[in-house]
Amino acid sequence: MPVTIKQIAELAGVAPTTVSLVLKDSKKIGAETKKNVLKIIEEMDYYPNHSGKLLKQGRTDAIAVLSSYFQNIYKMEFMYGVERGIFTTPFQLRQFYAQPGSELSKCKEILFGKMADVVITLSVLPDAPFLEKMCANNKRIVFVEDVVPGFFGVAFDNYAAAYQAVEYLAKAGRRRVAMSLGMKPYSGHCFVEDRFRGYSNAVRDFGLESEDLLEMEGYTLESGRDLCDRLLERGKLPDALFCASGDSTAAGFLQAALAHGIRVPEDIAVMGFDDSIIAHSTTIGLSTVRQPVLEMGECALRLALQLLETEETVEPRIETFKPQIVIRQTA
Amino acid sequence: MPVTIKQIAELAGVAPTTVSLVLKDSKKIGAETKKNVLKIIEEMDYYPNHSGKLLKQGRTDAIAVLSSYFQNIYKMEFMYGVERGIFTTPFQLRQFYAQPGSELSKCKEILFGKMADVVITLSVLPDAPFLEKMCANNKRIVFVEDVVPGFFGVAFDNYAAAYQAVEYLAKAGRRRVAMSLGMKPYSGHCFVEDRFRGYSNAVRDFGLESEDLLEMEGYTLESGRDLCDRLLERGKLPDALFCASGDSTAAGFLQAALAHGIRVPEDIAVMGFDDSIIAHSTTIGLSTVRQPVLEMGECALRLALQLLETEETVEPRIETFKPQIVIRQTA
DNA sequence: TTGTAGGCGTTATCAA
DNA sequence: TTGATAACGCCTACAA
């Protein structure tokens, strides 16, 4: 049975109010009383009951991150950004997982059920009734990846990323640029579509051969290896591969290519996507297009805190991050 | 202003108690009433206030993971294990960060302040008063890495891991096995000491040259690259490197070695540690000693849940995971 | 400077 | 099968 503020008060021979004030380091309490109370608190290892406090205050002092996928590299780097920013604040970080399809309901549960004061959502596609509901509740949400005009959001310019990657390959003399996308376009998630559009437009603008070279796979090392097999089966290897599905796919392709005696970048240039820890770990330096995920995490937190501090007075805004081509050895 | 149970009750023309019972899907409520109440709940987007509920129940239905370092690969894989297990339960996952040195106080804050029902600690070194305190409070803690007899814990046999790695290298004909440890031995954390002992004993048992070959560095790719430089400066390269400091160090070394024209494994064999995603991503397959971190996360959660379900009736136990040598291309 | 009283939203107990 | 009431631990007026 944990210690309560009442017990502390009793032991210290004061009223609960006094203890409460001591905890807030209020100036209204005499130095002597304060010292005495603090001693008892220390001795008894008293920590205020969080629920009691929150219930009274109507706030949770927590910020939620909600996604419908488990830990992965992207999320890890994003969370790192959030963590780095939050630990100096009085806020707690809470991660929530929602089954794909139930993100919106989970979001409402968190917000209305007072499990957190704001929710940062990763790749969550809202619908109209949901947005309406949120509008009526101070828009306590920061959309990441799939952003919504009129709400706080953190975005990445996926179109430019894909375009610039292909542009770089084209200017380096590559003519047949294959792409792996990880997911069918028109899934609803803007990042898939934007990368696809960026690729297509660049292919068109730079007069490359293409389209039929498009490959679709997952996001894993394994799918990168498969990609190599599939490319080989076709007979004629493209002279470049843009893994819009991420660095892992690229790393997997590299392994398989090496095993098959394909030379990178001589036979085929390879570009990854994200510049994650994976891109740094390949033995042959992986060229890639950088998405500043950690910074995006920091930014999402910043927006969330701002939203809380200023409540409805501040105009929501979307911060869009720009890609950066990183050239190492594979392209 | 979120909807409360009272408002729902009023709208439905029943008492708050009834609504509460409906939410628990109690059998005491008539089908008609239940349907009616549920309709109102749905319409109003009502979600019970978490704090109110918890305050009343004295439980938090949350499990905490506490560590004094930010996201990294190890923690990511561990958390993945925890997440995979928890999402089918009614429990929430809460991650807490504690400044190095304040882990124990944070732990008490979480437990006594009712921010979670159990704490899973990563590499936290408890002291005697703390353990005493915990004993008086149902030992609601699961120690990971640095375990404590008499408490629940998840451990890894670091001694065997290091010993077996060196043993493998010795049996493969290597005579001068260098090791990078990432941290000075005798830091207090058992994993550092155990790996050091495992290495030393294997070196002795297999009659290898050594000791002066020991290198100490951090845990990053960068430190792996530095390692290569330092080894080269010495003139005479060892014929094997055991990166007890993890796969990242090994991956970094591989990059630098390649750049310097050192052949792996011909000139020098390389063994990593963990078999993390990094070990899978190197272009040349990294031989390593596997630590089943994900499984350890699942296990920690299992123990935590058990501890909660059975309260003080179950005897605490420590689950120790065994290493597994994984041979790819570098050794 | 300190104490008293009421209420935050929920659920458990007990009565109807 | 349902409803009234009290209590969880804390904070905040307000009173002393």
XYZ file of C-alpha atoms (C1' of nucleotides) in Angstrom:
694
model
C 0.000 0.000 0.000
C 1.792 3.131 -1.154
C 2.148 6.202 0.987
C -0.383 8.983 0.479
C -0.220 12.689 0.994
C -2.460 12.317 4.009
C -0.032 10.030 5.780
C 2.816 12.387 5.098
C 0.752 15.236 6.469
C -0.059 13.291 9.574
C 3.528 12.264 10.187
C 4.704 15.804 9.684
C 1.939 17.150 11.850
C 0.548 19.393 9.109
C -2.378 19.419 6.706
C -2.316 17.721 3.307
C -2.490 21.126 1.689
C 0.795 22.045 3.235
C 2.447 18.945 1.840
C 0.992 19.687 -1.542
C 2.392 23.185 -1.409
C 5.779 21.930 -0.332
C 5.835 19.636 -3.344
C 5.215 22.595 -5.590
C 7.986 24.423 -3.780
C 5.532 27.166 -2.963
C 6.833 30.294 -1.320
C 3.960 30.382 1.063
C 5.448 27.699 3.249
C 7.896 28.432 6.020
C 11.419 27.167 5.594
C 11.246 25.132 8.755
C 7.981 23.430 7.838
C 9.235 22.774 4.347
C 12.427 21.155 5.535
C 10.549 19.007 7.950
C 7.988 17.875 5.415
C 10.638 17.147 2.811
C 12.479 15.003 5.300
C 9.402 12.902 5.908
C 8.742 12.638 2.185
C 12.272 11.447 1.654
C 12.113 8.976 4.503
C 8.832 7.517 3.434
C 9.748 7.432 -0.225
C 6.604 9.284 -1.060
C 5.724 9.965 -4.667
C 2.429 11.645 -5.496
C -0.161 9.405 -7.069
C -0.222 10.294 -10.686
C -3.872 9.477 -11.299
C -5.062 11.559 -8.419
C -3.103 14.519 -9.597
C -4.178 14.222 -13.187
C -7.780 13.623 -12.414
C -7.858 16.843 -10.525
C -5.905 18.819 -13.064
C -7.604 17.580 -16.179
C -4.267 17.232 -17.926
C -2.104 14.184 -18.337
C 1.275 15.756 -18.973
C 1.839 13.066 -21.513
C 2.409 13.070 -25.232
C 1.415 10.054 -27.258
C 2.923 8.616 -30.387
C 0.505 6.407 -32.248
C 1.272 4.070 -35.101
C -0.009 0.866 -36.540
C 3.320 -0.806 -36.959
C 5.878 -2.100 -34.521
C 9.374 -0.883 -33.934
C 11.423 -0.516 -37.046
C 14.359 1.576 -38.070
C 12.273 4.494 -39.243
C 10.218 4.603 -36.101
C 13.284 4.105 -33.955
C 14.997 7.145 -35.405
C 11.830 9.166 -35.174
C 11.317 8.182 -31.552
C 14.898 9.026 -30.813
C 14.176 12.542 -31.985
C 11.100 12.764 -29.803
C 12.867 11.325 -26.765
C 15.804 13.655 -27.075
C 13.486 16.584 -26.976
C 11.058 15.428 -24.351
C 13.285 14.326 -21.546
C 14.102 17.850 -20.493
C 10.413 18.736 -20.288
C 7.953 17.666 -17.611
C 6.104 15.599 -20.178
C 6.005 11.875 -20.432
C 6.211 9.953 -23.657
C 3.674 7.238 -24.338
C 3.752 4.950 -27.301
C 0.554 3.393 -28.504
C 0.042 0.715 -31.037
C -3.187 0.485 -33.001
C -4.253 -2.400 -35.161
C -4.256 -1.276 -38.781
C -7.719 0.098 -39.387
C -8.398 1.093 -35.809
C -6.007 4.026 -35.630
C -8.681 6.678 -35.505
C -10.660 5.065 -32.761
C -7.469 4.545 -30.776
C -6.641 8.170 -31.265
C -9.963 9.247 -29.839
C -9.565 6.823 -26.978
C -6.228 8.366 -26.109
C -7.415 11.931 -26.343
C -10.905 11.664 -24.887
C -9.874 9.039 -22.378
C -7.146 11.373 -21.189
C -4.253 9.080 -21.743
C -2.310 11.913 -23.299
C -2.747 15.585 -24.064
C -1.658 15.401 -27.700
C -1.192 12.597 -30.154
C 1.535 12.405 -32.747
C 0.360 10.005 -35.449
C 2.639 8.170 -37.827
C 1.176 7.490 -41.267
C -2.400 7.593 -40.087
C -5.032 8.407 -42.689
C -7.872 10.354 -41.099
C -11.415 10.479 -42.414
C -13.803 13.411 -42.481
C -15.851 12.678 -39.351
C -12.654 12.193 -37.421
C -11.247 15.515 -38.525
C -14.478 17.222 -37.611
C -14.326 15.681 -34.188
C -10.761 16.873 -33.807
C -11.675 20.377 -34.866
C -14.149 20.484 -32.024
C -11.380 19.465 -29.651
C -8.571 21.896 -30.254
C -6.957 19.724 -32.912
C -4.735 18.092 -30.376
C -2.923 16.094 -32.997
C 0.237 16.256 -35.040
C 0.124 14.290 -38.265
C 3.391 12.842 -39.470
C 3.888 11.607 -43.033
C 0.236 11.773 -44.034
C -0.490 15.381 -43.167
C -3.759 17.278 -43.268
C -4.152 20.939 -44.215
C -5.435 22.944 -41.304
C -3.784 20.666 -38.755
C -0.295 20.504 -37.343
C 1.897 18.224 -39.355
C 5.386 17.082 -40.223
C 5.963 16.062 -43.793
C 8.749 15.012 -46.055
C 8.976 15.977 -49.691
C 8.856 12.481 -51.102
C 8.192 13.718 -54.597
C 11.377 15.765 -54.691
C 13.304 12.928 -53.083
C 12.391 10.464 -55.799
C 12.758 12.994 -58.556
C 16.192 14.084 -57.451
C 17.404 10.538 -57.001
C 16.455 9.638 -60.542
C 17.778 12.961 -61.787
C 21.134 12.207 -60.231
C 21.228 8.761 -61.821
C 20.244 10.177 -65.206
C 22.904 12.854 -65.087
C 25.432 10.206 -64.148
C 24.628 8.583 -67.480
C 22.248 5.857 -66.411
C 19.497 5.138 -68.935
C 17.440 2.309 -67.530
C 16.494 3.060 -63.957
C 14.476 0.419 -62.137
C 12.625 1.293 -58.978
C 11.348 -0.721 -56.058
C 8.481 0.887 -54.236
C 7.624 -1.427 -51.387
C 3.911 -0.999 -51.826
C 1.459 -0.566 -54.656
C 0.853 3.082 -55.549
C -2.610 4.398 -54.752
C -2.654 2.768 -51.348
C -3.788 6.096 -50.002
C -0.543 6.896 -48.251
C 0.916 9.951 -49.850
C 4.516 8.900 -49.516
C 4.012 5.957 -51.846
C 2.267 7.998 -54.460
C 4.638 10.904 -54.210
C 7.684 8.742 -54.702
C 6.049 7.058 -57.624
C 5.180 10.381 -59.219
C 8.644 11.742 -58.609
C 10.178 8.740 -60.279
C 7.785 8.760 -63.215
C 8.192 12.438 -63.902
C 11.960 12.263 -63.728
C 11.985 9.277 -66.049
C 9.884 11.298 -68.484
C 11.822 14.543 -68.083
C 15.180 12.917 -68.625
C 14.035 10.646 -71.407
C 14.877 7.389 -69.680
C 13.607 3.951 -70.611
C 11.316 2.647 -67.982
C 7.883 1.746 -66.736
C 8.165 -1.938 -67.429
C 11.221 -1.884 -65.226
C 9.236 -0.987 -62.197
C 9.419 -3.542 -59.429
C 7.335 -3.777 -56.329
C 8.326 -5.443 -53.132
C 8.363 -5.124 -49.355
C 10.691 -3.083 -47.219
C 13.088 -5.733 -45.999
C 16.574 -7.006 -46.742
C 14.963 -10.156 -48.003
C 12.890 -8.301 -50.555
C 16.061 -6.572 -51.713
C 17.668 -9.943 -52.348
C 14.588 -11.129 -54.194
C 14.754 -8.046 -56.313
C 18.145 -9.102 -57.577
C 16.854 -12.519 -58.582
C 13.902 -11.032 -60.369
C 16.077 -8.581 -62.227
C 18.415 -11.382 -63.266
C 15.573 -13.551 -64.496
C 14.644 -10.879 -66.964
C 17.974 -11.249 -68.622
C 18.802 -7.657 -69.363
C 19.902 -5.899 -66.163
C 18.973 -2.222 -65.798
C 21.936 0.081 -65.266
C 20.511 1.585 -62.102
C 18.216 0.628 -59.254
C 16.465 3.179 -57.108
C 15.202 1.557 -53.921
C 12.421 3.934 -52.968
C 11.437 1.185 -50.577
C 14.327 2.105 -48.344
C 17.928 1.410 -47.484
C 17.230 -2.113 -46.255
C 16.055 -3.192 -49.663
C 19.149 -1.613 -51.164
C 21.415 -3.373 -48.653
C 19.760 -6.681 -49.459
C 20.198 -6.100 -53.159
C 23.876 -5.309 -52.617
C 24.412 -8.628 -50.866
C 22.722 -10.598 -53.598
C 24.460 -8.640 -56.342
C 27.849 -9.322 -54.802
C 27.032 -13.007 -54.545
C 26.092 -13.074 -58.223
C 29.230 -11.294 -59.274
C 27.361 -8.196 -60.325
C 29.570 -5.170 -59.874
C 28.189 -2.113 -58.131
C 28.247 0.594 -59.347
C 29.970 -0.526 -62.573
C 27.213 -2.875 -63.771
C 24.417 -1.271 -61.857
C 24.173 1.833 -59.712
C 22.171 1.567 -56.493
C 20.410 4.305 -54.570
C 18.719 3.724 -51.246
C 16.153 5.801 -49.440
C 16.268 7.364 -45.956
C 19.961 7.367 -45.113
C 19.160 5.326 -42.047
C 21.618 3.452 -39.896
C 21.444 0.697 -42.503
C 22.857 2.981 -45.162
C 25.773 3.663 -42.857
C 26.421 0.018 -42.139
C 26.822 -1.500 -45.562
C 30.376 -2.455 -46.279
C 30.310 -0.678 -49.611
C 29.064 2.840 -48.874
C 25.433 3.097 -49.938
C 24.392 6.153 -51.922
C 20.973 7.238 -50.848
C 18.523 10.058 -50.509
C 18.403 11.331 -46.999
C 15.206 11.801 -45.050
C 15.976 13.560 -41.763
C 13.800 11.307 -39.641
C 15.355 12.214 -36.323
C 14.855 15.889 -37.002
C 11.290 15.158 -37.987
C 10.759 13.533 -34.606
C 12.159 16.572 -32.852
C 9.953 18.768 -34.956
C 6.809 16.781 -34.224
C 7.495 17.113 -30.530
C 8.121 20.820 -30.873
C 4.805 21.284 -32.598
C 3.024 19.177 -30.003
C 4.432 21.237 -27.164
C 3.557 24.430 -28.939
C 0.032 23.237 -29.459
C -0.280 22.574 -25.750
C 1.244 25.781 -24.573
C -0.705 28.064 -26.768
C -3.905 26.044 -26.995
C -6.144 27.426 -29.692
C -4.341 30.701 -30.175
C -1.734 29.481 -32.612
C -2.384 28.704 -36.232
C -1.641 25.075 -37.120
C 1.159 24.630 -39.560
C 2.873 21.918 -41.504
C 6.628 21.666 -41.578
C 7.977 20.004 -44.686
C 11.463 18.561 -44.737
C 13.567 18.454 -47.863
C 15.553 15.518 -49.201
C 19.274 15.509 -49.670
C 21.138 13.283 -52.065
C 23.988 11.501 -50.317
C 26.588 10.032 -52.621
C 28.832 7.303 -51.329
C 30.049 4.419 -53.462
C 27.112 2.622 -55.014
C 26.020 5.415 -57.348
C -14.512 19.404 -22.555
C -14.715 15.644 -22.979
C -17.844 13.672 -22.333
C -18.202 12.052 -18.920
C -20.004 9.003 -17.733
C -22.521 11.242 -16.015
C -23.533 12.902 -19.254
C -23.938 9.564 -20.932
C -26.044 8.380 -18.036
C -28.242 11.435 -18.239
C -28.721 11.168 -21.975
C -29.546 7.514 -21.677
C -31.829 8.127 -18.760
C -29.945 5.766 -16.467
C -27.498 6.021 -13.583
C -23.742 6.283 -14.032
C -23.402 2.890 -12.430
C -25.402 1.373 -15.225
C -23.190 2.904 -17.845
C -20.149 1.639 -16.013
C -21.605 -1.843 -15.968
C -22.438 -1.670 -19.648
C -18.838 -0.785 -20.381
C -17.709 -3.868 -18.537
C -20.228 -5.863 -20.529
C -21.738 -7.028 -17.271
C -24.434 -9.664 -17.452
C -26.527 -7.864 -14.913
C -27.712 -5.333 -17.438
C -30.739 -5.889 -19.611
C -30.164 -6.271 -23.300
C -32.386 -3.345 -24.137
C -30.717 -0.958 -21.711
C -27.322 -2.084 -22.855
C -28.083 -1.493 -26.502
C -29.482 1.906 -25.759
C -26.526 2.977 -23.641
C -24.035 1.692 -26.169
C -25.734 3.698 -28.860
C -25.348 6.892 -26.871
C -21.724 6.069 -26.092
C -21.059 5.576 -29.761
C -22.837 8.750 -30.748
C -21.111 10.872 -28.195
C -17.715 9.320 -28.786
C -17.380 8.633 -25.123
C -14.202 7.092 -23.778
C -13.800 6.597 -20.035
C -11.367 8.906 -18.328
C -8.322 6.871 -17.629
C -7.227 8.723 -14.508
C -10.606 8.432 -12.873
C -10.703 4.746 -13.492
C -7.207 4.129 -12.263
C -7.579 6.243 -9.202
C -10.520 4.189 -8.191
C -8.994 0.845 -9.031
C -5.537 1.413 -7.695
C -4.023 -0.188 -10.765
C -2.634 1.467 -13.848
C -2.827 -1.367 -16.344
C 0.482 -0.195 -17.644
C 3.890 -1.775 -17.849
C 6.939 0.440 -17.845
C 10.276 -0.034 -19.510
C 12.967 2.065 -17.907
C 16.429 2.736 -19.228
C 19.030 5.412 -19.080
C 19.829 5.480 -22.741
C 17.909 6.556 -25.786
C 16.722 4.440 -28.655
C 19.347 2.225 -30.145
C 19.322 -1.016 -32.040
C 19.449 -3.171 -28.944
C 16.629 -1.364 -27.256
C 14.630 -1.278 -30.464
C 14.748 -5.030 -30.847
C 13.979 -5.524 -27.193
C 11.012 -3.164 -27.367
C 9.796 -4.930 -30.459
C 9.631 -8.104 -28.409
C 7.713 -6.369 -25.656
C 5.325 -4.688 -28.082
C 4.574 -7.869 -29.930
C 3.533 -9.484 -26.715
C 1.666 -6.651 -25.105
C -0.669 -5.518 -27.810
C -2.982 -8.449 -27.371
C -3.285 -7.757 -23.650
C -5.222 -4.954 -21.984
C -1.953 -3.452 -20.789
C -0.336 -0.320 -22.019
C 3.336 0.067 -22.639
C 5.138 3.073 -21.216
C 8.720 3.928 -21.851
C 10.606 5.989 -19.346
C 13.976 7.543 -19.643
C 16.072 8.208 -16.560
C 19.199 10.275 -16.440
C 22.132 7.980 -15.726
C 22.400 7.841 -11.959
C 18.764 8.544 -11.267
C 17.365 5.230 -12.445
C 16.435 3.986 -9.008
C 14.620 7.095 -7.969
C 12.770 7.102 -11.278
C 11.827 3.520 -10.712
C 10.311 4.331 -7.347
C 8.541 7.310 -8.825
C 6.956 5.095 -11.452
C 5.916 2.395 -9.029
C 4.886 4.438 -6.017
C 3.467 7.234 -8.109
C 1.325 4.691 -9.924
C 2.531 5.382 -13.387
C 2.806 1.672 -14.042
C 2.190 -1.596 -12.259
C 5.549 -3.172 -13.031
C 8.846 -1.845 -14.265
C 11.149 -3.630 -16.654
C 14.614 -2.138 -16.199
C 17.357 -2.276 -18.789
C 20.883 -2.423 -17.379
C 19.968 -0.771 -14.125
C 22.235 -1.453 -11.170
C 20.197 -1.498 -7.956
C 21.603 -0.802 -4.517
C 20.722 -2.477 -1.234
C 18.221 0.041 0.149
C 16.416 0.005 -3.149
C 16.120 -3.754 -3.179
C 14.845 -3.707 0.367
C 12.226 -1.198 -0.601
C 11.215 -3.361 -3.529
C 10.948 -6.420 -1.333
C 8.424 -4.571 0.777
C 6.432 -3.838 -2.372
C 5.927 -7.158 -4.059
C 9.106 -6.870 -6.109
C 7.228 -5.342 -8.982
C 10.277 -5.239 -11.161
C 11.922 -7.283 -13.872
C 15.639 -6.754 -14.211
C 17.102 -7.151 -17.665
C 20.834 -7.591 -18.271
C 21.923 -6.759 -14.728
C 19.812 -9.269 -12.832
C 19.418 -9.723 -9.097
C 18.961 -13.067 -7.346
C 15.584 -13.250 -5.663
C 13.976 -10.979 -8.247
C 12.517 -11.593 -11.648
C 15.100 -11.160 -14.336
C 16.109 -11.781 -17.921
C 19.761 -12.441 -18.516
C 22.079 -13.395 -21.303
C 25.079 -15.645 -20.856
C 27.684 -13.124 -21.886
C 30.499 -15.228 -20.538
C 29.633 -18.167 -22.738
C 29.085 -15.865 -25.685
C 32.571 -14.410 -25.500
C 34.178 -17.712 -24.687
C 32.534 -19.495 -27.587
C 33.364 -16.730 -30.022
C 37.040 -16.917 -29.157
C 36.886 -20.697 -29.095
C 35.531 -20.706 -32.623
C 38.265 -18.377 -33.805
C 40.942 -20.464 -32.091
C 39.674 -23.689 -33.618
C 39.648 -22.001 -36.993
C 43.381 -21.539 -36.542
C 43.548 -17.921 -35.400
C 46.295 -17.240 -32.883
C 46.164 -13.558 -32.101
C 42.635 -12.541 -31.272
C 42.051 -8.885 -30.503
C 38.887 -7.781 -28.752
C 37.015 -4.525 -28.528
C 34.897 -4.198 -25.453
C 33.160 -0.850 -25.726
C 33.614 -0.039 -22.080
C 36.224 -0.568 -19.418
C 35.750 -3.783 -17.473
C 34.728 -3.344 -13.845
C 32.181 -0.691 -14.679
C 29.786 -2.645 -12.546
C 27.663 -3.861 -15.424
C 27.936 -7.599 -15.534
C 27.798 -7.891 -19.286
C 31.064 -6.031 -19.668
C 32.845 -8.104 -17.099
C 31.399 -11.369 -18.285
C 32.453 -10.793 -21.856
C 35.900 -9.837 -20.682
C 36.204 -12.951 -18.537
C 34.922 -15.167 -21.314
C 37.478 -13.752 -23.677
C 40.348 -13.981 -21.198
C 39.604 -17.523 -20.190
C 39.271 -18.685 -23.773
C 42.545 -17.008 -24.664
C 44.163 -18.848 -21.789
C 42.482 -22.189 -22.449
C 43.396 -22.217 -26.102
C 46.879 -20.864 -25.613
C 46.436 -17.747 -27.717
C 48.616 -14.680 -27.665
C 46.775 -11.777 -26.200
C 46.174 -9.296 -23.437
C 48.156 -6.495 -24.980
C 45.918 -6.849 -27.985
C 42.874 -5.746 -26.079
C 41.250 -2.643 -27.445
C 38.595 -0.508 -25.854
C 36.186 1.700 -27.675
C 32.577 2.779 -27.922
C 29.700 0.953 -29.536
C 29.425 2.800 -32.818
C 30.371 2.342 -36.450
C 32.808 5.168 -35.976
C 34.619 3.405 -33.171
C 34.852 0.343 -35.378
C 36.594 2.405 -38.036
C 38.938 3.871 -35.430
C 39.746 0.388 -34.298
C 41.116 -0.381 -37.723
C 43.386 2.631 -37.653
C 44.654 1.778 -34.217
C 45.347 -1.786 -35.200
C 47.231 -0.618 -38.284
C 49.329 1.827 -36.300
C 50.657 -1.032 -34.257
C 52.177 -2.527 -37.344
C 51.471 -6.173 -36.760
C 47.809 -6.912 -37.445
C 46.159 -9.604 -35.310
C 44.642 -12.447 -37.279
C 41.230 -12.063 -35.679
C 39.069 -9.370 -34.146
C 36.242 -10.121 -31.790
C 33.964 -7.109 -31.477
C 32.352 -7.781 -28.118
C 31.205 -4.196 -28.387
C 28.633 -5.224 -30.939
C 27.882 -5.629 -34.611
C 28.090 -1.912 -35.340
C 31.712 -1.806 -34.338
C 32.344 -4.821 -36.518
C 30.531 -3.235 -39.458
C 32.604 -0.087 -39.046
C 35.792 -2.100 -38.942
C 34.786 -3.917 -42.100
C 34.349 -0.632 -43.941
C 37.726 0.669 -42.864
C 39.429 -2.644 -43.528
C 38.052 -2.743 -47.058
C 39.225 0.811 -47.647
C 42.726 -0.121 -46.496
C 42.870 -3.181 -48.675
C 42.808 -5.550 -45.730
C 41.136 -8.784 -46.726
C 38.461 -10.253 -44.496
C 38.584 -13.044 -43.470
C 41.899 -13.892 -45.187
C 44.033 -11.318 -43.375
C 41.829 -10.960 -40.359
C 38.704 -12.732 -39.199
C 35.937 -10.594 -37.712
C 33.243 -11.599 -35.266
C 30.478 -9.269 -34.188
C 28.172 -9.466 -31.212
C 24.352 -9.569 -31.049
C 23.364 -10.612 -34.561
C 21.327 -7.455 -34.791
C 19.871 -5.963 -37.938
C 23.319 -4.487 -38.549
C 24.861 -7.931 -38.811
C 22.304 -8.741 -41.477
C 22.937 -5.586 -43.437
C 26.654 -5.688 -44.072
C 27.455 -6.431 -47.655
C 29.905 -9.136 -46.672
C 27.995 -11.429 -44.300
C 29.102 -10.706 -40.749
C 29.875 -13.672 -38.538
C 28.672 -12.951 -35.060
C 27.439 -14.354 -31.790
C 23.737 -14.132 -31.512
C 21.942 -12.633 -28.544
C 18.201 -13.209 -28.904
C 17.209 -9.718 -27.874
C 13.702 -9.848 -29.261
C 12.988 -13.063 -27.416
C 14.390 -11.480 -24.287
C 11.895 -8.663 -24.657
C 9.057 -11.119 -25.021
C 10.326 -12.972 -21.992
C 10.578 -9.853 -19.857
C 6.999 -9.030 -20.677
C 5.888 -12.559 -19.894
C 7.525 -12.376 -16.502
C 6.018 -8.970 -15.827
C 2.537 -10.207 -16.628
C 3.040 -13.270 -14.509
C 4.174 -11.150 -11.622
C 1.013 -9.109 -11.883
C -1.374 -11.979 -12.252
C -0.068 -14.021 -9.420
C 1.061 -11.208 -7.164
C 3.191 -12.541 -4.351
C 2.339 -16.169 -4.802
C 4.882 -16.978 -7.455
C 8.571 -17.421 -6.833
C 10.695 -14.918 -8.769
C 12.963 -16.467 -11.330
C 15.654 -15.476 -13.737
C 15.605 -16.659 -17.309
C 19.002 -16.872 -18.910
C 19.379 -16.922 -22.658
C 22.169 -18.760 -24.392
C 24.394 -17.461 -27.182
C 24.619 -18.990 -30.594
C 27.555 -18.646 -32.926
C 26.436 -17.519 -36.362
C 28.949 -18.056 -39.106
C 28.630 -16.069 -42.292
C 31.587 -14.800 -44.271
C 33.881 -12.769 -42.057
C 35.074 -15.632 -39.855
C 1.471 30.715 6.890
C -1.604 26.868 7.360
C -6.143 24.269 7.487
C -10.943 22.977 5.726
C -13.958 21.432 2.292
C -15.349 20.124 -2.130
C -14.864 17.916 -6.316
C -12.227 15.886 -10.510
C -14.541 10.824 -13.094
C -14.703 6.494 -11.987
C -16.180 2.137 -9.732
C -17.587 -0.807 -5.650
C -20.800 -1.606 -2.199
C -25.022 -2.006 -0.904
C -29.787 -1.089 -1.092
C -34.008 -1.002 -3.805
C -31.812 -5.425 -13.028
C -30.831 -0.807 -11.591
C -29.721 3.293 -8.576
C -27.732 6.099 -4.665
C -23.640 6.893 -2.196
C -19.048 6.834 -0.850
C -14.395 6.655 -1.757
C -9.854 6.518 -4.460
C -5.588 10.738 -3.824
C -4.929 14.977 -5.079
C -5.443 20.097 -5.760
C -7.536 24.622 -5.218
C -10.406 28.080 -3.430
C -11.291 30.079 0.517
C -11.245 30.579 5.351
C -8.666 31.092 9.536
